[in-house]
Coordinates of C-alpha atoms and ligand atoms in Angstrom, one line a residue:
X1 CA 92.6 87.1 71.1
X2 CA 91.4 90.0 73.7
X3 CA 87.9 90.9 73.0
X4 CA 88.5 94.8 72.7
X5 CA 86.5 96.9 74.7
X6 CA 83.6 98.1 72.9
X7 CA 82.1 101.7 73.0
X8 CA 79.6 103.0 75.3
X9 CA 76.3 102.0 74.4
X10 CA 74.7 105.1 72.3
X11 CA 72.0 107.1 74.0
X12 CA 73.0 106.5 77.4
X13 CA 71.2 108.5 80.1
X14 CA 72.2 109.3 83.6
X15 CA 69.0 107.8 86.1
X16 CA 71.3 108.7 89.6
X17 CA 72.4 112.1 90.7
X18 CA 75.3 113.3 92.3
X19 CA 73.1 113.7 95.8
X20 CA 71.8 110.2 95.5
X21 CA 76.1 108.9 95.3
X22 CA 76.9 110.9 97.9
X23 CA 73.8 110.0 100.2
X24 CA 74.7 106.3 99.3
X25 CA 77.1 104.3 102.5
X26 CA 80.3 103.8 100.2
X27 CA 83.8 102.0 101.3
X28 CA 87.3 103.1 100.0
X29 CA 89.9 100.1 99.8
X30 CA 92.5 102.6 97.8
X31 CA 93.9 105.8 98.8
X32 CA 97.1 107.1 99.4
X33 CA 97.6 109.1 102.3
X34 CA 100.4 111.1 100.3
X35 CA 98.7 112.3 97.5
X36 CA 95.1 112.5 100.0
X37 CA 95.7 115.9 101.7
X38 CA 93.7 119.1 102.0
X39 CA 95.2 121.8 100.0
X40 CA 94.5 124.0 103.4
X41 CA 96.4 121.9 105.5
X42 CA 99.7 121.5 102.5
X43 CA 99.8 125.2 102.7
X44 CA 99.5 124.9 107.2
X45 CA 102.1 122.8 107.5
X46 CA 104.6 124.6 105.2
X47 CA 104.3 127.8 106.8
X48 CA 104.7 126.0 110.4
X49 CA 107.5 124.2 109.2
X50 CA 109.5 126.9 107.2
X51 CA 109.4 125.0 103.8
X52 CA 106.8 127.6 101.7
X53 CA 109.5 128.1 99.4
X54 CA 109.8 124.0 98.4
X55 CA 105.6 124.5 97.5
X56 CA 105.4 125.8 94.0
X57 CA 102.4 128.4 95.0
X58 CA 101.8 130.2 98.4
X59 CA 98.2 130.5 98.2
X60 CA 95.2 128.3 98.0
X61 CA 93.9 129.4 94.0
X62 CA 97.8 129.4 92.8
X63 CA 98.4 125.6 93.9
X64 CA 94.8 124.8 92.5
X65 CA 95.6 125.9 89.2
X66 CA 98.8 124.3 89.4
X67 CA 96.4 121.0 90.3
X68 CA 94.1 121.5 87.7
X69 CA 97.4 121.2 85.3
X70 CA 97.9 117.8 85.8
X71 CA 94.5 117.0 83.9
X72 CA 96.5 118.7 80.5
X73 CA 99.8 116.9 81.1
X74 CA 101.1 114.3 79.0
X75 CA 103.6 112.8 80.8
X76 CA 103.1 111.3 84.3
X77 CA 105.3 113.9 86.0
X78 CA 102.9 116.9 86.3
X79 CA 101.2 114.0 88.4
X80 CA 104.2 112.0 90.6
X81 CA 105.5 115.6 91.1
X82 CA 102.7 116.7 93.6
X83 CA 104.3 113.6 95.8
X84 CA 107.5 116.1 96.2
X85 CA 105.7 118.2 97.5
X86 CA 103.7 116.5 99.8
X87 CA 105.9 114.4 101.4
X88 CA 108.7 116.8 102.5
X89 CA 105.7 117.6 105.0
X90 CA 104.7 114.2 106.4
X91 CA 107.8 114.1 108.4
X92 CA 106.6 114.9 112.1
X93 CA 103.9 112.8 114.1
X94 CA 101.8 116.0 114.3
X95 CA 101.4 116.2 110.6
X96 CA 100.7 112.5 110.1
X97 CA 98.8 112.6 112.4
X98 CA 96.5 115.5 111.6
X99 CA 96.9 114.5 107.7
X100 CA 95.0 110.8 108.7
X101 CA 92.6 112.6 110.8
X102 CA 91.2 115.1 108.3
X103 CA 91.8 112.4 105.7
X104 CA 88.8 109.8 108.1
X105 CA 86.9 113.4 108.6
X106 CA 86.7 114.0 104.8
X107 CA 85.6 110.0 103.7
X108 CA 82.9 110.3 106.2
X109 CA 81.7 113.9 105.5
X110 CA 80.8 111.7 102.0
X111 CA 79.4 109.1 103.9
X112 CA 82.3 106.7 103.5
X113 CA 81.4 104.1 105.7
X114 CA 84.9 102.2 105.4
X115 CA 88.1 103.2 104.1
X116 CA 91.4 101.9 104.1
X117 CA 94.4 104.1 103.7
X118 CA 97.8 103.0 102.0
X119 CA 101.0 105.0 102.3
X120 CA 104.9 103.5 102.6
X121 CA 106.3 104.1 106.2
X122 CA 110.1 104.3 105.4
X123 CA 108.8 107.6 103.0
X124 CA 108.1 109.6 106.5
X125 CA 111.8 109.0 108.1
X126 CA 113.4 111.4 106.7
X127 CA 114.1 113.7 109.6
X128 CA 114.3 111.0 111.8
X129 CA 111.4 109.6 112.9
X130 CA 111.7 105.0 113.0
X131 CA 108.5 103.3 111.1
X132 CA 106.8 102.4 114.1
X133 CA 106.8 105.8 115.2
X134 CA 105.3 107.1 112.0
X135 CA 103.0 104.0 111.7
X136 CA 101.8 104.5 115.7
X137 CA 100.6 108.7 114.4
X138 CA 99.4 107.1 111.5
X139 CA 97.0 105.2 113.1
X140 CA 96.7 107.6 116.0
X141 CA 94.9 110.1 113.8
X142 CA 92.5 107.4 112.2
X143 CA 91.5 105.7 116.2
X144 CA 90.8 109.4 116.7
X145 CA 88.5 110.1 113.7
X146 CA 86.9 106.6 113.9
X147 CA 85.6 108.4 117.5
X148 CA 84.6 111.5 116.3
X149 CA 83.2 110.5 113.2
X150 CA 81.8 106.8 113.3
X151 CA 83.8 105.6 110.2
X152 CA 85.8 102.3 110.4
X153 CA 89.4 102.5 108.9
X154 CA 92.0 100.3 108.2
X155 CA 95.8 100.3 107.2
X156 CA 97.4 99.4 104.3
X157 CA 101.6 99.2 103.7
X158 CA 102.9 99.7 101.1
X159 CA 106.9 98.5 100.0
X160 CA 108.1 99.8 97.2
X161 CA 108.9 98.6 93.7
X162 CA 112.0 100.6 93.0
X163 CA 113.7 100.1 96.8
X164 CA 115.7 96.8 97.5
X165 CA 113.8 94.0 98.5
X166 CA 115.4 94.1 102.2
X167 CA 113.3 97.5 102.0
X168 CA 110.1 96.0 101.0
X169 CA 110.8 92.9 103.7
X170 CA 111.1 95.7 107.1
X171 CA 107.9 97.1 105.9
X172 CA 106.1 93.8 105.8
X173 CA 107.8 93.0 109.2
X174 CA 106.5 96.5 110.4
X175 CA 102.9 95.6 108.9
X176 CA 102.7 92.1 110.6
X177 CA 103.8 94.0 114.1
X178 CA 100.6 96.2 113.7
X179 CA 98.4 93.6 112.4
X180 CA 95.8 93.5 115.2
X181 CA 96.0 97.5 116.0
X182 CA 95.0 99.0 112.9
X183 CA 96.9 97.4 109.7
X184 CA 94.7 95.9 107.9
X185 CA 97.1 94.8 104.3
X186 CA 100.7 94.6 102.5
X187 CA 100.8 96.6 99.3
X188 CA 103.8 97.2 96.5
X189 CA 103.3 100.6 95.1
X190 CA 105.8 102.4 92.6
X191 CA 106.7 102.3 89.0
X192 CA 106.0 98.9 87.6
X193 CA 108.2 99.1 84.2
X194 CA 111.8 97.7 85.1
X195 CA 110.4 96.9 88.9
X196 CA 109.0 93.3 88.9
X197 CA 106.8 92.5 91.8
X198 CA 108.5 89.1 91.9
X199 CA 111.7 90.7 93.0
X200 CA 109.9 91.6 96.3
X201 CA 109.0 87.6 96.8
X202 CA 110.9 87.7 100.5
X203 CA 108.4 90.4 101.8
X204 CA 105.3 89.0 100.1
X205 CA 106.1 85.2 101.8
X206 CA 106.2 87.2 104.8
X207 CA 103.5 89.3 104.9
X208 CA 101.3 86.1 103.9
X209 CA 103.0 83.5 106.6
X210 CA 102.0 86.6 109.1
X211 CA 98.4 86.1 107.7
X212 CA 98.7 89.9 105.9
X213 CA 95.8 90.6 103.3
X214 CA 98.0 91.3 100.3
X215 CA 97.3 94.1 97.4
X216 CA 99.2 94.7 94.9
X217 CA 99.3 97.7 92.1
X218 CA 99.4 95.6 89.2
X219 CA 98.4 96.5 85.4
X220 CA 98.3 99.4 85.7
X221 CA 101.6 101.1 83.6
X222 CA 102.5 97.5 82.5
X223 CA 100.5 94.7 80.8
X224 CA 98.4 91.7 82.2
X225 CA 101.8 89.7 82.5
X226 CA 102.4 91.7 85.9
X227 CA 98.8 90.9 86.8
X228 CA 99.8 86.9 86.8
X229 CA 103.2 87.8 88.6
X230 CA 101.4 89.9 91.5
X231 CA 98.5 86.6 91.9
X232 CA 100.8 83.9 91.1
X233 CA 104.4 84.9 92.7
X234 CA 103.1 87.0 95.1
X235 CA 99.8 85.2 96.1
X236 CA 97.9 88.8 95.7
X237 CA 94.7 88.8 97.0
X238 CA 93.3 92.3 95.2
X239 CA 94.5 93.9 92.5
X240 CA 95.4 97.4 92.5
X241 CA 93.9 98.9 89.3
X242 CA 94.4 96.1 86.9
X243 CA 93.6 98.2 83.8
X244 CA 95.3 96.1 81.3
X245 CA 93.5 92.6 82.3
X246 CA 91.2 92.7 79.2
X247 CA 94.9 91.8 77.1
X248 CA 94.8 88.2 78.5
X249 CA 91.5 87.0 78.2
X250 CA 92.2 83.5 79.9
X251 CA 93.9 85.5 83.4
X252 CA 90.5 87.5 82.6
X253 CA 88.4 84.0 82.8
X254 CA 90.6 83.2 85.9
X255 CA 90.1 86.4 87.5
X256 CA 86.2 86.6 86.9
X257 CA 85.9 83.3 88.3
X258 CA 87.6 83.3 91.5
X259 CA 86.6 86.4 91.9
X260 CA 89.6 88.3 92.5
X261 CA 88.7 92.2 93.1
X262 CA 90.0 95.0 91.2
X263 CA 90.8 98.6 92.7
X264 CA 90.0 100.7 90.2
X265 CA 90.4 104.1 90.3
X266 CA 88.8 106.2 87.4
X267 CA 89.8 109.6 87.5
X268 CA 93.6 108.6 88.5
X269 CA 94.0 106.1 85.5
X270 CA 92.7 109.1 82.8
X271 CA 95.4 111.4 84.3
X272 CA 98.5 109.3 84.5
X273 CA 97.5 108.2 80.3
X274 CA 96.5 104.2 81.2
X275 CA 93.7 104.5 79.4
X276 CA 92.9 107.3 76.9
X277 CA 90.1 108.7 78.4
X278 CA 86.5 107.4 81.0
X279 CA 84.6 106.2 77.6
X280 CA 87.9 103.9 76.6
X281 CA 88.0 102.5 80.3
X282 CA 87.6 98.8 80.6
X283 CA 85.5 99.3 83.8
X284 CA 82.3 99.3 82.1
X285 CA 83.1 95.7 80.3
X286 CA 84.6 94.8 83.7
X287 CA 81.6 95.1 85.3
X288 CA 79.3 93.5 82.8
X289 CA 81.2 90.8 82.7
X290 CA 81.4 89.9 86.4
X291 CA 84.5 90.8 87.5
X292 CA 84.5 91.5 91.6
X293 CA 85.2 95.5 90.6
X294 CA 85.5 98.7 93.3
X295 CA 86.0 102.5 92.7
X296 CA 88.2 104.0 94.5
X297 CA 89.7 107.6 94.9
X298 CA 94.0 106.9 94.5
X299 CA 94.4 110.1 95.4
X300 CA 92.0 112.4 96.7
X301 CA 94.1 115.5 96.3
X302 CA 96.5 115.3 93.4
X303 CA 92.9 113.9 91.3
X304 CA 91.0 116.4 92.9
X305 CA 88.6 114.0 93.5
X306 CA 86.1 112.0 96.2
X307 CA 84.5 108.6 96.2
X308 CA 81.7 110.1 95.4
X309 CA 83.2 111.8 92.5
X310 CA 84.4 109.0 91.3
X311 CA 80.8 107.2 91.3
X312 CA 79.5 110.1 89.5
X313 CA 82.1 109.7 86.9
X314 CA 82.0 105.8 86.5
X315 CA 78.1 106.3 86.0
X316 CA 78.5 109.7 83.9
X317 CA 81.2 109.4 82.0
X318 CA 81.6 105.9 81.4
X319 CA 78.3 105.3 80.9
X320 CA 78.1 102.4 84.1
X321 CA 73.8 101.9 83.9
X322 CA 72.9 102.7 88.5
X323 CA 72.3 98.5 89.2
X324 CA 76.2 98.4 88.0
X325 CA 77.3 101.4 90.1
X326 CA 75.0 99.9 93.2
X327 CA 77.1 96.4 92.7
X328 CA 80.6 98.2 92.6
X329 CA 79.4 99.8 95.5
X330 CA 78.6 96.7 97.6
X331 CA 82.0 95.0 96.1
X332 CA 83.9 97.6 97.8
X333 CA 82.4 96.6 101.0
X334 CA 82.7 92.4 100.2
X335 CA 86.6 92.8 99.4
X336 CA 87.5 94.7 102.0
X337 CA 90.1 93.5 104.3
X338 CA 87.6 93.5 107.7
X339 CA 87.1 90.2 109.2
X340 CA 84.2 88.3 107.7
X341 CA 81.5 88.5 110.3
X342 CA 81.9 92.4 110.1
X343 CA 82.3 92.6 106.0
X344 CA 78.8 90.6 106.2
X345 CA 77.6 93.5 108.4
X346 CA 78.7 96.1 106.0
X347 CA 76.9 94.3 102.9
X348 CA 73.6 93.7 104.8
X349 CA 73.6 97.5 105.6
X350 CA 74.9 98.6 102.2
X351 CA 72.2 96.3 100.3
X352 CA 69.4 97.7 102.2
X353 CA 70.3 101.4 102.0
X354 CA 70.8 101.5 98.2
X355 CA 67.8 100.7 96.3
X356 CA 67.6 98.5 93.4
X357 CA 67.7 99.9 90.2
X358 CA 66.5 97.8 86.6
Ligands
ZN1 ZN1 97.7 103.6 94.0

């Protein structure tokens, strides 16, 4: 039987501030590049491309309250919708381009010192451009902002659950051609009821045999069993949310020991109705329990949110005590998909910039 995740301790009082997680060095292992953009820049782009009338606001406060919407809905489409609208957009090499720029510029205006991006190449080929060509603009914009800015970044790609698996299979072969420029990871995003990761098991044997760091969105809409498909079909080497782990308390055992990280991403899970709300998020018991856990962002636009933001919430909301939110911290920087000497860099810095809290 799952020991069920038990409330918030009573009492609990906030020690960090808002300043101190934004002053903090922080890595981000998952974002999507889709649902990441500025509001300013959605609006840009429409208006340079002729496609205002597909956006379901003109102006700046009309598509915000449109966002802030998406916190009421109950259904996930107020949420997948905003991906309609972004991606008719993120069809030229200007756009991407620009959209992975401002997306570096943003993480390290928040003193992200690391973040890895995630997006699916075949989305952007719509009007024509191939993969590489959106992949080379892709990273383009990040090489650019690493310059201007000092952060590190990496790329993830992403195949899709509900595409054919000779989809999935050109987007690892894509991934393994940029391995050493830029991409850093293989990824299966998309809906996870009725799409099985296993039936991707071409593109994950060649993403790994091409020595890929693999991630997987796993557990998240569907229950641990998609969790032991993602590590033990698809030799996963992070999890992508894993919010229904807690159901299988052996793969939880497994998990804690082999320390297999989870991406968990807070604000995302409460809006798309994984988990009732931050107080009923397994994170906290995650976390206490030794599991190798990282906050992360999902999507910084359609979630209206920042790594930062998402701190504050883990350590406001669902009551995470500051040593817990200082460990996630460092975990996000000793799971990322750097090479080791580097990731040892990162967690020497990180450990001596944050103090330690009791
Ligand atoms: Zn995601």
């Amino acid at each position: 039987m799952a020991t069920p995740i038990s409330p918030a301790p009573q009492g609990f009082l906030p020690t960090l501030t808002r300043d101190d997680l934004a002053r903090w060095p922080k890595a981000e292992l998952h974002c999507h590049l889709d649902g990441s953009l500025r509001l300013e820049t959605m609006l840009d782009l429409a208006r340079e491309q002729g496609k205002l009338s597909a956006l379901p606001s003109d102006s700046i406060d009309g598509l915000q309250d449109i966002l802030r919407q998406v916190d009421d809905s109950e259904t996930l489409e107020a949420y997948l919708r905003w991906f309609s609208y972004s991606l008719p957009l993120m069809q030229s090499r200007e756009a991407l381009r620009r959209i992975a720029y401002e997306l570096a510029e943003d993480n390290a205006k928040e003193n992200v010192r690391y973040l890895e991006v995630r997006y699916g190449p075949i989305l952007h080929t719509d009007e024509g451009l191939t993969m590489a060509e959106v992949n080379e603009a892709v990273l383009d914009g990040l090489k650019a902002a690493e310059k201007d800015f000092g952060i590190r970044t990496g790329v993830i790609v992403c195949g899709l659950r509900d595409r054919r698996e000779s989809a999935s299979l050109a987007q690892a072969e894509l991934a393994a051609q940029y391995r050493d420029q830029g991409v850093v990871g293989f990824d299966l995003a998309g809906g996870e009821r009725g799409n099985p990761a296993e039936l991707h098991g071409a593109a994950f044997y060649f993403a790994r045999k091409h020595l890929l760091n693999i991630t997987i969105h796993a557990g998240e809409a569907y229950g641990p069993e998609s969790i032991r498909q993602a590590l033990f079909k698809c030799g996963a080497h992070r999890i992508g949310h894993g919010t229904s782990l807690w159901q299988d308390e052996e793969l939880l055992r497994y998990v804690i020991d082999r320390q297999i990280p989870l991406e968990i991403c807070p604000t995302s899970n409460v809006q798309t109705h994984v988990v009732k709300g931050f107080k009923e998020h397994p994170l906290r018991k995650y976390l206490a329990e030794g599991v190798a856990v990282t906050i992360n962002t999902d999507n910084r636009l359609f979630s209206r949110t920042s790594v930062t933001e998402e701190l504050w919430r883990v350590h406001t909301e669902c009551d995470v005590p500051a040593n817990l939110v200082r460990d996630a911290v460092i975990l996000g920087f000793r799971h990322s998909f750097l090479p080791w000497e580097e990731k040892q860099d990162f967690v020497r810095m990180v450990r001596s910039a944050i103090p330690q809290y009791a």
